[in-house]
Amino acid sequence: MYHPRHNNQYNNNRQQRQVIQVPSVNDVGTLVVRGAVSFAKNHKIISGGYIIGLLVLLLVGSGTKLTLDQQRQYNHIMSTIDLQAEFEASNAYAVAHQNYRATKGWFTCDSLCQRNKDRMDYQKQILDDIRAEGHARMSDAKAVAGLFSEVGIGEVKDSFWNYFSQGKQFAKRQSMWDAMFIGIRHMGRDESTLEYVLKVLMQVLMNFTMGLLMALVIFIFGLWSIIRDYQPNPITAVFFFILGVCGSFAFVATYLMGIFGAAAGGVYGVVKLAETQQHQARLQQQQRGGGGYVYDRPHYQ
């Protein structure tokens, strides 16, 4: 029969062989670089669009400044838009619409209701005509400025930031509800706090991905209408549209990669800390058990 000290030493060595080593920071960095290179080679169009988008974000800036002549023409055309007429027409339509709703029944519309409906349609037509005229004059003013001017670039940026903010708000609001419902399910199950945190983290990442991708798609669909208002030639319009799509895609992709990278770094740090604590605990256990290798010969009984 062997001495117990040799059995403890054998068990400790066996536990050490069963421990899964967490990759070092250098190994993780190497894996990330290899994965990025492999993705770039297999998806050249997406990678090329991302690089073009980064160049757009770095080089375009706020657009070209208007010259004095452009500024004068732009301000003159914009000043011809009758905002007071649009305000009055909008109020008249709101009153006519309210009168129509007040006289309309559930399934019927009598003579008074029909007269109110005709007034409402008439006021709506006046409002649409005034807005169409104002939009046409605004389009003429934008044509003077140009797509790549500070006016055009500023309008595109404002549109992007508006949709981007809405996408983030959607993700935050959805994540709050998901955290609450996951917490309710967590209370009825035998799950650790770490499992709950990981589930919430995965749901947050999914919500931000969905929200920002939806915002990107909506922005791209609305980008062409912005371009059309500046009355550019077809080549300039297509070129600007491609640059806008690539730039917005690059920003959203970089933002999502930053979020996923931060989440992965946090999880890696927690796992690495747990591994270090486990290693220290094994060392302390070995020291309490005698520590080191045993060189004495086994004792038999």
Short mmCIF file of C-alpha atoms in Angstrom, two decimals:
data_model
loop_
_atom_site.label_atom_id
_atom_site.label_comp_id
_atom_site.label_asym_id
_atom_site.label_seq_id
_atom_site.Cartn_x
_atom_site.Cartn_y
_atom_site.Cartn_z
CA MET A 1 0.00 0.00 0.00
CA TYR A 2 1.34 3.48 -1.03
CA HIS A 3 1.80 6.33 1.32
CA PRO A 4 -1.10 8.89 1.19
CA ARG A 5 1.31 11.65 0.26
CA HIS A 6 2.01 9.94 -3.05
CA ASN A 7 -1.72 9.64 -3.75
CA ASN A 8 -2.21 13.36 -3.08
CA GLN A 9 0.69 14.16 -5.37
CA TYR A 10 -0.78 11.96 -8.12
CA ASN A 11 -4.22 13.57 -7.79
CA ASN A 12 -2.76 17.08 -7.95
CA ASN A 13 -0.77 16.26 -11.07
CA ARG A 14 -3.86 14.72 -12.65
CA GLN A 15 -5.91 17.85 -11.86
CA GLN A 16 -3.22 20.02 -13.42
CA ARG A 17 -3.39 17.99 -16.63
CA GLN A 18 -7.19 18.43 -16.77
CA VAL A 19 -7.12 22.24 -16.43
CA ILE A 20 -7.97 24.10 -19.65
CA GLN A 21 -5.55 26.93 -20.23
CA VAL A 22 -7.03 30.28 -21.32
CA PRO A 23 -5.19 31.74 -24.35
CA SER A 24 -2.88 34.63 -23.67
CA VAL A 25 -3.50 38.14 -24.94
CA ASN A 26 -0.96 37.68 -27.73
CA ASP A 27 -2.61 34.44 -28.85
CA VAL A 28 -6.04 36.10 -28.87
CA GLY A 29 -4.68 39.02 -30.88
CA THR A 30 -3.14 36.62 -33.38
CA LEU A 31 -6.44 34.76 -33.78
CA VAL A 32 -8.33 38.02 -34.32
CA VAL A 33 -5.85 39.20 -36.96
CA ARG A 34 -5.99 35.87 -38.76
CA GLY A 35 -9.77 35.89 -38.71
CA ALA A 36 -9.90 39.46 -40.06
CA VAL A 37 -7.46 38.64 -42.86
CA SER A 38 -9.41 35.49 -43.77
CA PHE A 39 -12.71 37.42 -43.82
CA ALA A 40 -11.19 40.15 -45.99
CA LYS A 41 -9.95 37.60 -48.52
CA ASN A 42 -13.27 35.75 -48.68
CA HIS A 43 -15.49 38.89 -48.77
CA LYS A 44 -13.60 41.37 -50.91
CA ILE A 45 -16.60 43.56 -51.75
CA ILE A 46 -17.59 44.07 -48.11
CA SER A 47 -13.99 44.67 -47.07
CA GLY A 48 -13.42 47.11 -49.93
CA GLY A 49 -16.60 49.01 -49.06
CA TYR A 50 -15.52 49.18 -45.43
CA ILE A 51 -12.10 50.60 -46.34
CA ILE A 52 -13.68 53.16 -48.70
CA GLY A 53 -16.11 54.10 -45.93
CA LEU A 54 -13.26 54.70 -43.48
CA LEU A 55 -11.54 56.94 -46.02
CA VAL A 56 -14.80 58.86 -46.51
CA LEU A 57 -15.16 59.38 -42.75
CA LEU A 58 -11.57 60.59 -42.47
CA LEU A 59 -11.34 62.78 -45.58
CA VAL A 60 -14.77 64.25 -46.33
CA GLY A 61 -15.10 66.31 -43.17
CA SER A 62 -17.86 68.93 -43.12
CA GLY A 63 -17.94 69.61 -46.89
CA THR A 64 -16.79 72.55 -48.97
CA LYS A 65 -17.70 76.03 -47.82
CA LEU A 66 -20.04 78.12 -49.94
CA THR A 67 -18.59 81.03 -51.84
CA LEU A 68 -19.99 84.51 -51.29
CA ASP A 69 -21.96 84.28 -54.53
CA GLN A 70 -23.36 80.86 -53.62
CA GLN A 71 -24.24 82.07 -50.14
CA ARG A 72 -26.04 85.09 -51.57
CA GLN A 73 -28.04 83.03 -54.08
CA TYR A 74 -28.83 80.36 -51.52
CA ASN A 75 -30.13 82.84 -48.96
CA HIS A 76 -32.12 84.73 -51.60
CA ILE A 77 -33.95 81.60 -52.80
CA MET A 78 -34.58 80.38 -49.27
CA SER A 79 -36.05 83.76 -48.31
CA THR A 80 -38.70 83.42 -51.05
CA ILE A 81 -40.28 80.42 -49.27
CA ASP A 82 -43.52 81.64 -47.71
CA LEU A 83 -43.46 80.01 -44.27
CA GLN A 84 -46.33 82.15 -43.03
CA ALA A 85 -48.60 80.88 -45.80
CA GLU A 86 -47.71 77.30 -44.96
CA PHE A 87 -48.41 77.93 -41.27
CA GLU A 88 -51.82 79.44 -42.00
CA ALA A 89 -52.73 76.67 -44.45
CA SER A 90 -51.69 74.06 -41.90
CA ASN A 91 -53.91 75.63 -39.23
CA ALA A 92 -56.84 75.87 -41.65
CA TYR A 93 -56.48 72.21 -42.55
CA ALA A 94 -56.30 71.21 -38.88
CA VAL A 95 -59.56 73.10 -38.15
CA ALA A 96 -61.30 71.58 -41.18
CA HIS A 97 -60.13 68.11 -40.22
CA GLN A 98 -61.40 68.57 -36.66
CA ASN A 99 -64.80 69.75 -37.92
CA TYR A 100 -65.07 66.77 -40.22
CA ARG A 101 -64.20 64.32 -37.43
CA ALA A 102 -66.76 65.99 -35.13
CA THR A 103 -69.64 65.51 -37.61
CA LYS A 104 -68.68 62.09 -38.92
CA GLY A 105 -70.56 59.08 -37.55
CA TRP A 106 -69.29 55.57 -37.08
CA PHE A 107 -70.49 54.29 -40.46
CA THR A 108 -72.40 57.26 -41.92
CA CYS A 109 -71.71 60.79 -43.10
CA ASP A 110 -74.67 63.16 -43.56
CA SER A 111 -74.82 66.32 -45.67
CA LEU A 112 -73.09 68.45 -43.03
CA CYS A 113 -70.38 65.85 -42.74
CA GLN A 114 -69.94 65.82 -46.53
CA ARG A 115 -69.58 69.62 -46.63
CA ASN A 116 -66.95 69.46 -43.88
CA LYS A 117 -65.19 66.70 -45.76
CA ASP A 118 -65.11 68.82 -48.92
CA ARG A 119 -63.67 71.76 -46.95
CA MET A 120 -61.07 69.45 -45.43
CA ASP A 121 -60.05 68.11 -48.85
CA TYR A 122 -59.88 71.65 -50.22
CA GLN A 123 -57.66 72.85 -47.37
CA LYS A 124 -55.51 69.75 -47.74
CA GLN A 125 -55.00 70.51 -51.42
CA ILE A 126 -54.02 74.10 -50.64
CA LEU A 127 -51.54 72.91 -48.00
CA ASP A 128 -50.03 70.33 -50.37
CA ASP A 129 -49.62 72.93 -53.12
CA ILE A 130 -47.89 75.39 -50.76
CA ARG A 131 -45.58 72.69 -49.45
CA ALA A 132 -44.78 71.49 -52.96
CA GLU A 133 -43.89 75.01 -54.03
CA GLY A 134 -41.74 75.52 -50.93
CA HIS A 135 -40.00 72.19 -51.49
CA ALA A 136 -39.28 73.11 -55.11
CA ARG A 137 -37.72 76.43 -54.11
CA MET A 138 -35.71 74.73 -51.38
CA SER A 139 -34.48 72.21 -53.97
CA ASP A 140 -33.38 75.08 -56.21
CA ALA A 141 -31.46 76.61 -53.30
CA LYS A 142 -29.79 73.28 -52.55
CA ALA A 143 -28.85 72.91 -56.21
CA VAL A 144 -26.94 76.20 -55.93
CA ALA A 145 -25.03 74.90 -52.90
CA GLY A 146 -24.24 71.44 -54.29
CA LEU A 147 -24.12 67.95 -52.80
CA PHE A 148 -20.54 68.14 -51.56
CA SER A 149 -21.01 71.54 -49.92
CA GLU A 150 -21.34 72.08 -46.21
CA VAL A 151 -25.10 72.26 -46.71
CA GLY A 152 -25.34 68.87 -48.43
CA ILE A 153 -22.88 67.06 -46.18
CA GLY A 154 -24.50 68.61 -43.12
CA GLU A 155 -27.97 67.44 -44.14
CA VAL A 156 -26.74 63.89 -44.76
CA LYS A 157 -24.95 63.86 -41.40
CA ASP A 158 -28.02 65.13 -39.57
CA SER A 159 -30.14 62.42 -41.20
CA PHE A 160 -27.64 59.70 -40.25
CA TRP A 161 -27.27 60.83 -36.65
CA ASN A 162 -31.04 61.01 -36.28
CA TYR A 163 -31.55 57.40 -37.39
CA PHE A 164 -28.45 56.24 -35.49
CA SER A 165 -29.78 57.77 -32.28
CA GLN A 166 -33.16 56.13 -32.81
CA GLY A 167 -31.44 52.75 -33.32
CA LYS A 168 -29.54 53.13 -30.06
CA GLN A 169 -32.67 54.17 -28.21
CA PHE A 170 -34.45 51.08 -29.53
CA ALA A 171 -31.58 48.86 -28.38
CA LYS A 172 -31.45 50.42 -24.90
CA ARG A 173 -35.21 50.21 -24.41
CA GLN A 174 -35.38 46.61 -25.64
CA SER A 175 -32.39 45.61 -23.51
CA MET A 176 -34.05 47.02 -20.39
CA TRP A 177 -37.14 44.87 -20.98
CA ASP A 178 -35.04 41.81 -21.83
CA ALA A 179 -33.00 42.18 -18.65
CA MET A 180 -36.18 42.35 -16.61
CA PHE A 181 -37.79 39.29 -18.20
CA ILE A 182 -34.54 37.29 -18.10
CA GLY A 183 -34.25 38.18 -14.42
CA ILE A 184 -37.79 36.94 -13.79
CA ARG A 185 -37.00 33.62 -15.47
CA HIS A 186 -33.70 33.48 -13.60
CA MET A 187 -35.46 33.60 -10.23
CA GLY A 188 -37.45 30.45 -11.09
CA ARG A 189 -34.45 28.45 -12.23
CA ASP A 190 -31.31 27.08 -10.65
CA GLU A 191 -28.91 29.40 -12.50
CA SER A 192 -25.88 31.26 -11.28
CA THR A 193 -25.48 35.01 -11.44
CA LEU A 194 -22.76 34.58 -14.05
CA GLU A 195 -25.17 32.77 -16.37
CA TYR A 196 -27.71 35.58 -15.95
CA VAL A 197 -25.10 38.23 -16.75
CA LEU A 198 -23.93 36.37 -19.85
CA LYS A 199 -27.50 35.97 -21.12
CA VAL A 200 -28.21 39.65 -20.63
CA LEU A 201 -24.93 40.56 -22.32
CA MET A 202 -25.73 38.41 -25.37
CA GLN A 203 -29.21 39.94 -25.59
CA VAL A 204 -27.80 43.47 -25.36
CA LEU A 205 -25.36 42.76 -28.18
CA MET A 206 -28.17 41.32 -30.29
CA ASN A 207 -30.41 44.32 -29.64
CA PHE A 208 -27.72 46.82 -30.59
CA THR A 209 -26.95 44.84 -33.74
CA MET A 210 -30.61 44.79 -34.77
CA GLY A 211 -31.26 48.43 -33.88
CA LEU A 212 -28.22 49.85 -35.66
CA LEU A 213 -28.64 47.68 -38.75
CA MET A 214 -32.29 48.77 -39.00
CA ALA A 215 -31.20 52.40 -38.65
CA LEU A 216 -28.57 51.88 -41.37
CA VAL A 217 -31.10 50.40 -43.80
CA ILE A 218 -33.63 53.19 -43.21
CA PHE A 219 -30.92 55.83 -43.66
CA ILE A 220 -29.80 54.28 -46.95
CA PHE A 221 -33.37 54.30 -48.29
CA GLY A 222 -33.78 57.95 -47.30
CA LEU A 223 -30.37 58.98 -48.64
CA TRP A 224 -31.49 58.91 -52.27
CA SER A 225 -34.34 61.36 -51.58
CA ILE A 226 -31.83 63.77 -50.03
CA ILE A 227 -29.56 63.45 -53.06
CA ARG A 228 -32.45 64.05 -55.44
CA ASP A 229 -33.29 67.38 -53.78
CA TYR A 230 -29.89 68.78 -54.85
CA GLN A 231 -30.61 68.10 -58.54
CA PRO A 232 -27.19 66.61 -59.35
CA ASN A 233 -26.25 64.93 -62.61
CA PRO A 234 -26.66 61.10 -62.59
CA ILE A 235 -22.95 60.34 -62.27
CA THR A 236 -22.51 62.67 -59.29
CA ALA A 237 -25.68 61.32 -57.68
CA VAL A 238 -24.57 57.68 -57.95
CA PHE A 239 -21.03 58.52 -56.79
CA PHE A 240 -22.32 60.41 -53.75
CA PHE A 241 -24.78 57.64 -52.94
CA ILE A 242 -22.02 54.99 -52.98
CA LEU A 243 -19.81 57.13 -50.76
CA GLY A 244 -22.68 57.76 -48.35
CA VAL A 245 -23.55 54.07 -48.13
CA CYS A 246 -19.91 53.06 -47.60
CA GLY A 247 -19.33 55.76 -44.98
CA SER A 248 -22.45 54.93 -42.97
CA PHE A 249 -21.73 51.19 -43.20
CA ALA A 250 -18.14 51.70 -42.02
CA PHE A 251 -19.23 53.76 -39.02
CA VAL A 252 -21.94 51.30 -37.93
CA ALA A 253 -19.64 48.31 -38.46
CA THR A 254 -16.84 49.97 -36.47
CA TYR A 255 -19.26 50.86 -33.67
CA LEU A 256 -20.57 47.29 -33.47
CA MET A 257 -17.04 45.85 -33.56
CA GLY A 258 -16.12 48.15 -30.70
CA ILE A 259 -19.11 46.97 -28.65
CA PHE A 260 -18.42 43.30 -29.36
CA GLY A 261 -14.71 43.81 -28.68
CA ALA A 262 -15.41 45.47 -25.34
CA ALA A 263 -17.81 42.67 -24.36
CA ALA A 264 -15.35 39.98 -25.41
CA GLY A 265 -12.54 41.75 -23.56
CA GLY A 266 -14.62 41.93 -20.40
CA VAL A 267 -15.53 38.25 -20.56
CA TYR A 268 -11.90 37.35 -21.27
CA GLY A 269 -10.74 39.39 -18.29
CA VAL A 270 -13.21 37.66 -15.96
CA VAL A 271 -12.18 34.20 -17.23
CA LYS A 272 -8.49 35.07 -16.95
CA LEU A 273 -9.01 36.32 -13.38
CA ALA A 274 -10.86 33.12 -12.48
CA GLU A 275 -8.03 31.06 -13.95
CA THR A 276 -5.45 32.99 -11.92
CA GLN A 277 -7.41 32.53 -8.72
CA GLN A 278 -7.85 28.82 -9.43
CA HIS A 279 -4.12 28.45 -10.05
CA GLN A 280 -3.31 30.21 -6.78
CA ALA A 281 -5.77 27.98 -4.93
CA ARG A 282 -4.08 24.85 -6.32
CA LEU A 283 -0.69 26.12 -5.26
CA GLN A 284 -1.93 26.78 -1.74
CA GLN A 285 -3.49 23.32 -1.62
CA GLN A 286 -0.22 21.74 -2.69
CA GLN A 287 1.68 23.69 -0.06
CA ARG A 288 -0.72 22.57 2.65
CA GLY A 289 -0.39 18.98 1.42
CA GLY A 290 3.40 18.92 1.66
CA GLY A 291 4.24 20.78 -1.51
CA GLY A 292 6.86 19.95 -4.07
CA TYR A 293 7.83 16.53 -5.35
CA VAL A 294 8.33 13.65 -2.90
CA TYR A 295 11.63 11.92 -3.34
CA ASP A 296 11.36 9.34 -0.51
CA ARG A 297 10.60 5.79 -1.47
CA PRO A 298 7.07 4.46 -0.95
CA HIS A 299 6.29 2.70 2.28
CA TYR A 300 4.55 -0.60 2.18
CA GLN A 301 2.46 -2.12 4.87
#
